[in-house]
JSON list of C-alpha atoms in Angstrom, two decimals:
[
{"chain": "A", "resi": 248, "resn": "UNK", "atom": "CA", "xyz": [2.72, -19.09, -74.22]},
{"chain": "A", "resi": 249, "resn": "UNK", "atom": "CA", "xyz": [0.70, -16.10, -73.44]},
{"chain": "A", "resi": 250, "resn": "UNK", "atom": "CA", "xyz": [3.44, -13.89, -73.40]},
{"chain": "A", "resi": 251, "resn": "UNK", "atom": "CA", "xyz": [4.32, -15.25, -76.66]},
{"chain": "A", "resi": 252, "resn": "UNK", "atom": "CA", "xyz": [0.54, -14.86, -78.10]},
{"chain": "A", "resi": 253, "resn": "UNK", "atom": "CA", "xyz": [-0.54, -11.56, -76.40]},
{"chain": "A", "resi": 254, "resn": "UNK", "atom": "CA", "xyz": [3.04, -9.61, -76.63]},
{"chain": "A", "resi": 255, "resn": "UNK", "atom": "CA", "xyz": [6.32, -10.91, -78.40]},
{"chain": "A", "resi": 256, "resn": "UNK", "atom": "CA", "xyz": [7.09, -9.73, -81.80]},
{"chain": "A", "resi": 257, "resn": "UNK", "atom": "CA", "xyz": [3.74, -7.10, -81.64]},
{"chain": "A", "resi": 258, "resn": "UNK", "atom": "CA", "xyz": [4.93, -3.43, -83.00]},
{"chain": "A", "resi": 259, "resn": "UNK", "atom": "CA", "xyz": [5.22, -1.51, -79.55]},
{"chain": "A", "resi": 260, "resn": "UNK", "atom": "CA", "xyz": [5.07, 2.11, -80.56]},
{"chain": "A", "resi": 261, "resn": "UNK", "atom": "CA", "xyz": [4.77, 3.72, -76.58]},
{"chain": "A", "resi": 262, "resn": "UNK", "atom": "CA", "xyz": [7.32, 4.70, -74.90]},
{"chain": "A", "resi": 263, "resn": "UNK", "atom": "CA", "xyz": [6.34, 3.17, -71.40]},
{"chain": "A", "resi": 264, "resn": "UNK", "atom": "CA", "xyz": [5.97, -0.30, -72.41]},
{"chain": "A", "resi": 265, "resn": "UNK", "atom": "CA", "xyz": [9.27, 0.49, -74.74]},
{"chain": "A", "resi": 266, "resn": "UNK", "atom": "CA", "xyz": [10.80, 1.06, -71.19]},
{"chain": "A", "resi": 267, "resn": "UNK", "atom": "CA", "xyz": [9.47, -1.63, -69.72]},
{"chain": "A", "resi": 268, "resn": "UNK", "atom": "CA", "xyz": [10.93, -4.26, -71.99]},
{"chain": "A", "resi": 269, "resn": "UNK", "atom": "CA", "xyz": [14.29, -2.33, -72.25]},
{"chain": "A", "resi": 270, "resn": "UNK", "atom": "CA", "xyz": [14.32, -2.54, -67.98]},
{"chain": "A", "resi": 271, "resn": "UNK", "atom": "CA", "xyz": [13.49, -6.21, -68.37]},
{"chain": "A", "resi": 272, "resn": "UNK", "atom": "CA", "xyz": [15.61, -7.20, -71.48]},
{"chain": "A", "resi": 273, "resn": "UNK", "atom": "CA", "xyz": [18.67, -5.89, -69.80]},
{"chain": "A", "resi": 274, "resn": "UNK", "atom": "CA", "xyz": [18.21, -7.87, -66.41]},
{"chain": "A", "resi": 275, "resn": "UNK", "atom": "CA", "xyz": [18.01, -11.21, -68.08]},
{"chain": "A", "resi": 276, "resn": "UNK", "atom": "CA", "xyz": [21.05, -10.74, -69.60]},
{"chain": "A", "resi": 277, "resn": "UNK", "atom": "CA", "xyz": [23.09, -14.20, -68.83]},
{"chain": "A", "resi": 278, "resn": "UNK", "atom": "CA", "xyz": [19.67, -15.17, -67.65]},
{"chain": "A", "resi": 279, "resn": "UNK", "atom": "CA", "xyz": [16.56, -17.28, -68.97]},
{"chain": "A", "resi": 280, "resn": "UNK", "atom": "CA", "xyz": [13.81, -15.05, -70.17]},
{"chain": "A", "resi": 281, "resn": "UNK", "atom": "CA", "xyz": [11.11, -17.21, -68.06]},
{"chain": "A", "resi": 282, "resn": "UNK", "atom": "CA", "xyz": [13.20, -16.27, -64.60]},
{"chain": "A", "resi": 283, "resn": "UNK", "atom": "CA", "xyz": [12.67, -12.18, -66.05]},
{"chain": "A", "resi": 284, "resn": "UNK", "atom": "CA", "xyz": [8.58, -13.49, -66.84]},
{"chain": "A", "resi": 285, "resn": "UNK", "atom": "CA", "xyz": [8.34, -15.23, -63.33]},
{"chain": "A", "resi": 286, "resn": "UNK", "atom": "CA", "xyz": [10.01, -11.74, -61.74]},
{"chain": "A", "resi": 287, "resn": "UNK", "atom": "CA", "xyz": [8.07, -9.05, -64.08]},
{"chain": "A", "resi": 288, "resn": "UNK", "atom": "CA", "xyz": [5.30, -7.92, -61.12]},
{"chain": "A", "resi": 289, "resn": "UNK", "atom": "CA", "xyz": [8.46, -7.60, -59.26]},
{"chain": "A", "resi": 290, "resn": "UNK", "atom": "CA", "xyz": [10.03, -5.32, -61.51]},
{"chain": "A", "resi": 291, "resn": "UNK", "atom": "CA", "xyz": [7.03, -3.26, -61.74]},
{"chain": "A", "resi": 292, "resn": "UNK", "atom": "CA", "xyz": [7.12, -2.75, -57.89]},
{"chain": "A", "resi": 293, "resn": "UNK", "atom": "CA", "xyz": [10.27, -2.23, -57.65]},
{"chain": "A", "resi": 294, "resn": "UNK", "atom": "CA", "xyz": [10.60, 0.30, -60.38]},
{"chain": "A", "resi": 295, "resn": "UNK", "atom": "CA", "xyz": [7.65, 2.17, -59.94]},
{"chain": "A", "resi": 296, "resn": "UNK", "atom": "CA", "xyz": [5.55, 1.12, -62.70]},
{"chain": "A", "resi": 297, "resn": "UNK", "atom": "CA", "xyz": [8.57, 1.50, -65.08]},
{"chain": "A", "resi": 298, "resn": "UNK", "atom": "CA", "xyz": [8.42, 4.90, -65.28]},
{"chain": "A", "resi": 299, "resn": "UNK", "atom": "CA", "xyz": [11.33, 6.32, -66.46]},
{"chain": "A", "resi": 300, "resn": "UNK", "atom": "CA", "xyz": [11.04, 9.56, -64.87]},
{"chain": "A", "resi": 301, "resn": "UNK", "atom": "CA", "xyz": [10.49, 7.73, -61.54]},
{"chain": "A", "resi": 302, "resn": "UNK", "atom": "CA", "xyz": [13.37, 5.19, -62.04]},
{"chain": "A", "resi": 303, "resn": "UNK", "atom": "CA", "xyz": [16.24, 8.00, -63.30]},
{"chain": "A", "resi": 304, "resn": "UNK", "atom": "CA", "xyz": [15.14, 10.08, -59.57]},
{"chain": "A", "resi": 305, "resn": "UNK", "atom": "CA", "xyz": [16.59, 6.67, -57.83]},
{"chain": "A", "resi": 306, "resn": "UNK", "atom": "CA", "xyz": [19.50, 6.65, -55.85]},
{"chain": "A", "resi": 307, "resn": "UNK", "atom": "CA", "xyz": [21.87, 4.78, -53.90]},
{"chain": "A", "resi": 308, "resn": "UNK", "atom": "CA", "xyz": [19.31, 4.40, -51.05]},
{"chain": "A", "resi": 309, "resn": "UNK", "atom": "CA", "xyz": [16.92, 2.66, -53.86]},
{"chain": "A", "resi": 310, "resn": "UNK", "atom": "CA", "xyz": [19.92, 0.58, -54.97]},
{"chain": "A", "resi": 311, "resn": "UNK", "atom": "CA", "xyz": [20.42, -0.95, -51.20]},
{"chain": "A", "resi": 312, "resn": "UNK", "atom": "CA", "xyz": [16.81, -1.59, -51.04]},
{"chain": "A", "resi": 313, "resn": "UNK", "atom": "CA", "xyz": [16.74, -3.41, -54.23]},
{"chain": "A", "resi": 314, "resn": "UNK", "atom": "CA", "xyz": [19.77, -5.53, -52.97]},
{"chain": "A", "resi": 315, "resn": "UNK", "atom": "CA", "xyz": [17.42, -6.99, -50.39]},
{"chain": "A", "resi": 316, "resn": "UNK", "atom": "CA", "xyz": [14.13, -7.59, -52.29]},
{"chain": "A", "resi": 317, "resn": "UNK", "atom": "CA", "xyz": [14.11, -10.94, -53.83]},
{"chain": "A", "resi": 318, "resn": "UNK", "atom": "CA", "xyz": [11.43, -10.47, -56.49]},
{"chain": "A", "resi": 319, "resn": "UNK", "atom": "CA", "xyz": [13.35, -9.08, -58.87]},
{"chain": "A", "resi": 320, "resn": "UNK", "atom": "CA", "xyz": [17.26, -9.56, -59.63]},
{"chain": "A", "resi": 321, "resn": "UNK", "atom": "CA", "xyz": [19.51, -8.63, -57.45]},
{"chain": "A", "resi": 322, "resn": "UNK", "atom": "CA", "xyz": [22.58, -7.55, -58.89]},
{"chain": "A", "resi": 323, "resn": "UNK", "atom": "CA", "xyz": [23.56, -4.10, -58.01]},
{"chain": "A", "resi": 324, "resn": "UNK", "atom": "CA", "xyz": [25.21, -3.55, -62.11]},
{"chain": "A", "resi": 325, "resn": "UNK", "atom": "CA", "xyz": [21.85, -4.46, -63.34]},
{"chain": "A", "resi": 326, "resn": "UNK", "atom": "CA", "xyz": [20.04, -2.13, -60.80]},
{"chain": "A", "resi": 327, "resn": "UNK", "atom": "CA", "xyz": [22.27, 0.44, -61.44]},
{"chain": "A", "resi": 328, "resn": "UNK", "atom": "CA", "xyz": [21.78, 0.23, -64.67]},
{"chain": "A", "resi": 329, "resn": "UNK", "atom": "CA", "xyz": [18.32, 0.70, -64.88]},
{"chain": "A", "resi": 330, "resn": "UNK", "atom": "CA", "xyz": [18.78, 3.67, -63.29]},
{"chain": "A", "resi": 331, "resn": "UNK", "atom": "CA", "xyz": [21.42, 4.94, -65.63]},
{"chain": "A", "resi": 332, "resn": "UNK", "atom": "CA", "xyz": [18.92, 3.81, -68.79]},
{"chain": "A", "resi": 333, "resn": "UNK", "atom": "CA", "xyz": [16.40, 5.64, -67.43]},
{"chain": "A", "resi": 334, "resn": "UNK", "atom": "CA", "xyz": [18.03, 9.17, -67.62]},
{"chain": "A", "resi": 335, "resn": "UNK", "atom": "CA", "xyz": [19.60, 8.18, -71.26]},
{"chain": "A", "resi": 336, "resn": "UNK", "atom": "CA", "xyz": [16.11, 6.54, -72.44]},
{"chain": "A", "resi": 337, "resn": "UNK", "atom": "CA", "xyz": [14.80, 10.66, -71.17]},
{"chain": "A", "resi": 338, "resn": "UNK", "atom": "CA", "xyz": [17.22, 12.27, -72.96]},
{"chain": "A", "resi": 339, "resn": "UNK", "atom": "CA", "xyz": [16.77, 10.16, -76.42]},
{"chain": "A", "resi": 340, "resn": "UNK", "atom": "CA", "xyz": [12.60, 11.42, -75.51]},
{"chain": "A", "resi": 341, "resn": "UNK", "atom": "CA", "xyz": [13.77, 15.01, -75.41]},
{"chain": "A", "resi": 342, "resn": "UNK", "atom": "CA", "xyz": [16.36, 14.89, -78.39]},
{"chain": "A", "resi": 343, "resn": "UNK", "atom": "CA", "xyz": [13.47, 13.13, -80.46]},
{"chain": "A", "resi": 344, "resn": "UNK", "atom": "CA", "xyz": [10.23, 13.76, -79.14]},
{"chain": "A", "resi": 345, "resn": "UNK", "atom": "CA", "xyz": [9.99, 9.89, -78.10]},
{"chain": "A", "resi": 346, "resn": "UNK", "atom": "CA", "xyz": [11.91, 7.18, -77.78]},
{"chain": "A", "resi": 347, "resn": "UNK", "atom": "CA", "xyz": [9.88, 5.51, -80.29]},
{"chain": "A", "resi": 348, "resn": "UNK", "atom": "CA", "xyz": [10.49, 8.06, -83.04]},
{"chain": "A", "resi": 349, "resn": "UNK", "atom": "CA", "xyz": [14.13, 7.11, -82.19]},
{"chain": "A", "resi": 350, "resn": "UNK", "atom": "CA", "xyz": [13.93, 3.77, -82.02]},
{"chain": "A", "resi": 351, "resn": "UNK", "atom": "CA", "xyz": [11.46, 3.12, -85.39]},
{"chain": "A", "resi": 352, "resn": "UNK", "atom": "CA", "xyz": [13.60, 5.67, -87.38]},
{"chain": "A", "resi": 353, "resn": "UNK", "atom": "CA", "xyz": [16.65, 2.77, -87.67]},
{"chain": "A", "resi": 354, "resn": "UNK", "atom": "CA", "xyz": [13.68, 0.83, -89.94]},
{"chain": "A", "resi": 355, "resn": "UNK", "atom": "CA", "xyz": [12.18, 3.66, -91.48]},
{"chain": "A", "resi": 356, "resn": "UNK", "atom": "CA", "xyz": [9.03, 2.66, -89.13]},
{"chain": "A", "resi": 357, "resn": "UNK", "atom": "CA", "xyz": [8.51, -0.77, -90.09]},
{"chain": "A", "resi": 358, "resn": "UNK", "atom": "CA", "xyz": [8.61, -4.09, -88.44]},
{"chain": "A", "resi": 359, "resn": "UNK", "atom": "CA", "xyz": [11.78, -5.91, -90.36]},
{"chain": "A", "resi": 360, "resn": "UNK", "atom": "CA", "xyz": [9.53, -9.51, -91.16]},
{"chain": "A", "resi": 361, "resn": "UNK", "atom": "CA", "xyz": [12.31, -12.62, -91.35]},
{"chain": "A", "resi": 362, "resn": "UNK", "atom": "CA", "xyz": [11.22, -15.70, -92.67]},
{"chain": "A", "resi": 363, "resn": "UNK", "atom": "CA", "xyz": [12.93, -18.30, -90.40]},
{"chain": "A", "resi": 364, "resn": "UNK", "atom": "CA", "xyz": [11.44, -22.01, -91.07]},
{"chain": "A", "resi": 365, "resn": "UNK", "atom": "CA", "xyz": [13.06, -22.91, -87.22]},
{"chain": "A", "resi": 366, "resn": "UNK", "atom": "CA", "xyz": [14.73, -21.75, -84.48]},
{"chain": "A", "resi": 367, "resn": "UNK", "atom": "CA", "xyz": [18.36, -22.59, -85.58]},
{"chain": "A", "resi": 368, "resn": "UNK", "atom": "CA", "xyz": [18.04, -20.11, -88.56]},
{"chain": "A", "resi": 369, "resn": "UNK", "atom": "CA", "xyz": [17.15, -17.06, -86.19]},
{"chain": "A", "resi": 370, "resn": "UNK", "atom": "CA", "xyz": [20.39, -15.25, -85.26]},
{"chain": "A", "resi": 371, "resn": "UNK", "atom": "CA", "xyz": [21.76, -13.93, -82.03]},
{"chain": "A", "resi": 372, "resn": "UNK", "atom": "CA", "xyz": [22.32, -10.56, -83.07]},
{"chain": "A", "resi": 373, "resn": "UNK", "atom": "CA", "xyz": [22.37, -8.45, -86.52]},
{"chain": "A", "resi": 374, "resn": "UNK", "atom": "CA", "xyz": [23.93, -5.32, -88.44]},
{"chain": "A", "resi": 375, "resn": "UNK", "atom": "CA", "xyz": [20.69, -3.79, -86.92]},
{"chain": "A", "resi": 376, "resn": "UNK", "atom": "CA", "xyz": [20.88, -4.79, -83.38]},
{"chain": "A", "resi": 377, "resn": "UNK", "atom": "CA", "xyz": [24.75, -3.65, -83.63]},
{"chain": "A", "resi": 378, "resn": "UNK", "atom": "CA", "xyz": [23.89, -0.52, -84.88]},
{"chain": "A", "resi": 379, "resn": "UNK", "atom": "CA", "xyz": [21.48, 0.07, -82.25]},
{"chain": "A", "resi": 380, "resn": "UNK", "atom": "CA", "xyz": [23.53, -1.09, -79.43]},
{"chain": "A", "resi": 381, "resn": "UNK", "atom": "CA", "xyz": [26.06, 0.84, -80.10]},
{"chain": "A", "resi": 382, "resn": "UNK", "atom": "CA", "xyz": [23.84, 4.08, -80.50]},
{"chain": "A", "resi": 383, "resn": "UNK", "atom": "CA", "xyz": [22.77, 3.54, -76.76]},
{"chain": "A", "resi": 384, "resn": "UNK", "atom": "CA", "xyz": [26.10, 2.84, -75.27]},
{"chain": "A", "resi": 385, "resn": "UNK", "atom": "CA", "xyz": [27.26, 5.67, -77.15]},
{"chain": "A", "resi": 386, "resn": "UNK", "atom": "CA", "xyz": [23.97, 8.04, -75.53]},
{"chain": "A", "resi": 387, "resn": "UNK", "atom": "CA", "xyz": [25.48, 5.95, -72.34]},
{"chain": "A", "resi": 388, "resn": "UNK", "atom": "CA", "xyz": [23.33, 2.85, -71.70]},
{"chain": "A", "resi": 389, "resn": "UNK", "atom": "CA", "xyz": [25.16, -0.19, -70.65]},
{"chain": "A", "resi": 390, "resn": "UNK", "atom": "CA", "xyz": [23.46, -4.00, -70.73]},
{"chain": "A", "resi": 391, "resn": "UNK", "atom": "CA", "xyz": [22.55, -3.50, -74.19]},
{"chain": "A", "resi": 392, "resn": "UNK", "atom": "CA", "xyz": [25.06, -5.63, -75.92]},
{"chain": "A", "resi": 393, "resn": "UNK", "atom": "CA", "xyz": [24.14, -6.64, -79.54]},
{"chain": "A", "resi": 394, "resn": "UNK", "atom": "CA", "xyz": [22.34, -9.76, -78.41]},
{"chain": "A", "resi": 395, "resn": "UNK", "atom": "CA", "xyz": [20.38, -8.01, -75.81]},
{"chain": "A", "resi": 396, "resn": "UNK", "atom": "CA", "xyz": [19.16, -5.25, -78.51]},
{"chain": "A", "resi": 397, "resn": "UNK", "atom": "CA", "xyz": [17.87, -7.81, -80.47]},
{"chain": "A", "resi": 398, "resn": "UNK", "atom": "CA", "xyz": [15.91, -9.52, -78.33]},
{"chain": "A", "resi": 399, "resn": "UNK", "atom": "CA", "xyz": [14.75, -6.45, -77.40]},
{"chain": "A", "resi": 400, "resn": "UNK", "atom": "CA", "xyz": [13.77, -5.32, -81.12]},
{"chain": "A", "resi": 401, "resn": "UNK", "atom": "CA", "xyz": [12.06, -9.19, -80.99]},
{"chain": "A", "resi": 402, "resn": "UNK", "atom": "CA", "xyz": [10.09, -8.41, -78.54]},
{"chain": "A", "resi": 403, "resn": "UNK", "atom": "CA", "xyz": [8.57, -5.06, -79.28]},
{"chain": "A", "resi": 404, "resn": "UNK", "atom": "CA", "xyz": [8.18, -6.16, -82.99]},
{"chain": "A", "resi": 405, "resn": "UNK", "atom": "CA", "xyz": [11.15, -4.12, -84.58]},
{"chain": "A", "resi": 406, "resn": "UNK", "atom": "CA", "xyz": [11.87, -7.35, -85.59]},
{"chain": "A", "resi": 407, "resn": "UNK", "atom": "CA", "xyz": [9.59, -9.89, -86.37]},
{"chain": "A", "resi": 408, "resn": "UNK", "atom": "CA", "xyz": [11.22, -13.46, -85.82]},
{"chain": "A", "resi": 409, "resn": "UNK", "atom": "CA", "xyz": [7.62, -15.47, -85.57]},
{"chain": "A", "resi": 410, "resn": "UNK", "atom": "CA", "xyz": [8.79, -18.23, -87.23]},
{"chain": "A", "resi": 411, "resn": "UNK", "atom": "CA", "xyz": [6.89, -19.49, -90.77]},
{"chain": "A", "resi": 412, "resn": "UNK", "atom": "CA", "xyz": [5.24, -22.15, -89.32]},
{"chain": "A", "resi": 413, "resn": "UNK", "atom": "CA", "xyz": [3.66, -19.62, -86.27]},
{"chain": "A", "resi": 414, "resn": "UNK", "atom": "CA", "xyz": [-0.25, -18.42, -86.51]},
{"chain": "A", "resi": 415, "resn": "UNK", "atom": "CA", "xyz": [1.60, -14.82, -85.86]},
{"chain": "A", "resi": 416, "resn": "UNK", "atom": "CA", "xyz": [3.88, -14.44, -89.07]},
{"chain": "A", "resi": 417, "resn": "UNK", "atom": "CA", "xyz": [2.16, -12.40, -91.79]},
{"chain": "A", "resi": 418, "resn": "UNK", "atom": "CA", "xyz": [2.90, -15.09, -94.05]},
{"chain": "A", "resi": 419, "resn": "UNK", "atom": "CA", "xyz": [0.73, -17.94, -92.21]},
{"chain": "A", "resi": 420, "resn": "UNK", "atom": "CA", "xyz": [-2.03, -18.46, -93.93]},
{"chain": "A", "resi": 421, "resn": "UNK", "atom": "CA", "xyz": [-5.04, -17.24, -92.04]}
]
């Protein structure tokens, strides 16, 4: 609930906690997102803050180590891909002067707002999150499939999917 009320859907704009939730998005892949919530402190041990100049300097020694530390995932393609994200999500900085100036310029800078009245209307994945996915498997990310992108673009309020009937929607009255 608090991760719902303090962070989901809000417009992230910096590129650290855009990191962050790209790390975390991609590990609970096949995965419940309260098992990623439950693991997050984890994470940010084991990825140094989620820095992504810290995480694209790990190696294979990093990789083993991760193997063995059971607060976070451990599956060595989802490890490895962190790693690997972390030297794209650098480059897409340095080709755009942030990854946020990348990532905002597929809305023209503003949150998309659906109007879902329930759960069952909100869809898996969209034109957008396609389009987006396969700009960063194309810049050479991997675990960032269509329906991972999207809930990614949920949570850092690309896309706004607070449902009508939530004290978050614009459209609640206040």
């Amino acid at each position: 609930m608090a991760y719902h009320d303090q962070e989901w859907g809000r417009p992230q704009h910096d590129d650290h906690k855009l990191f962050e939730m790209l790390i975390l998005e991609g590990a609970q892949a096949g995965l419940s997102w309260i098992t990623i919530l439950r693991k997050r402190e984890g994470y940010r041990r084991a990825f140094h803050g989620f820095d992504p100049q810290q995480v694209a300097q790990m190696g294979e020694e990093d990789v083993e180590r991760l193997m063995q530390d059971s607060s976070i995932v451990r599956n060595r393609l989802k490890i490895n891909s962190a790693i690997r994200n972390a030297r794209v999500f650098l480059q897409l900085q340095q080709q755009y002067g942030s990854f946020a100036q990348w990532l905002w310029a597929h809305t023209d800078g503003q949150s998309v707002v659906n109007h879902w009245a329930s759960l069952a209307e909100c869809p898996a994945s969209t034109p957008l999150s396609d389009s987006i996915s396969k700009a960063l498997k194309k810049a050479g990310m991997n675990f960032v499939g269509s329906t991972v992108i999207y809930a990614y673009l949920q949570a850092t309020g690309v896309v706004n999917d607070h449902l009508l009937g939530c004290h978050l929607h614009p459209a609640y009255p206040h």
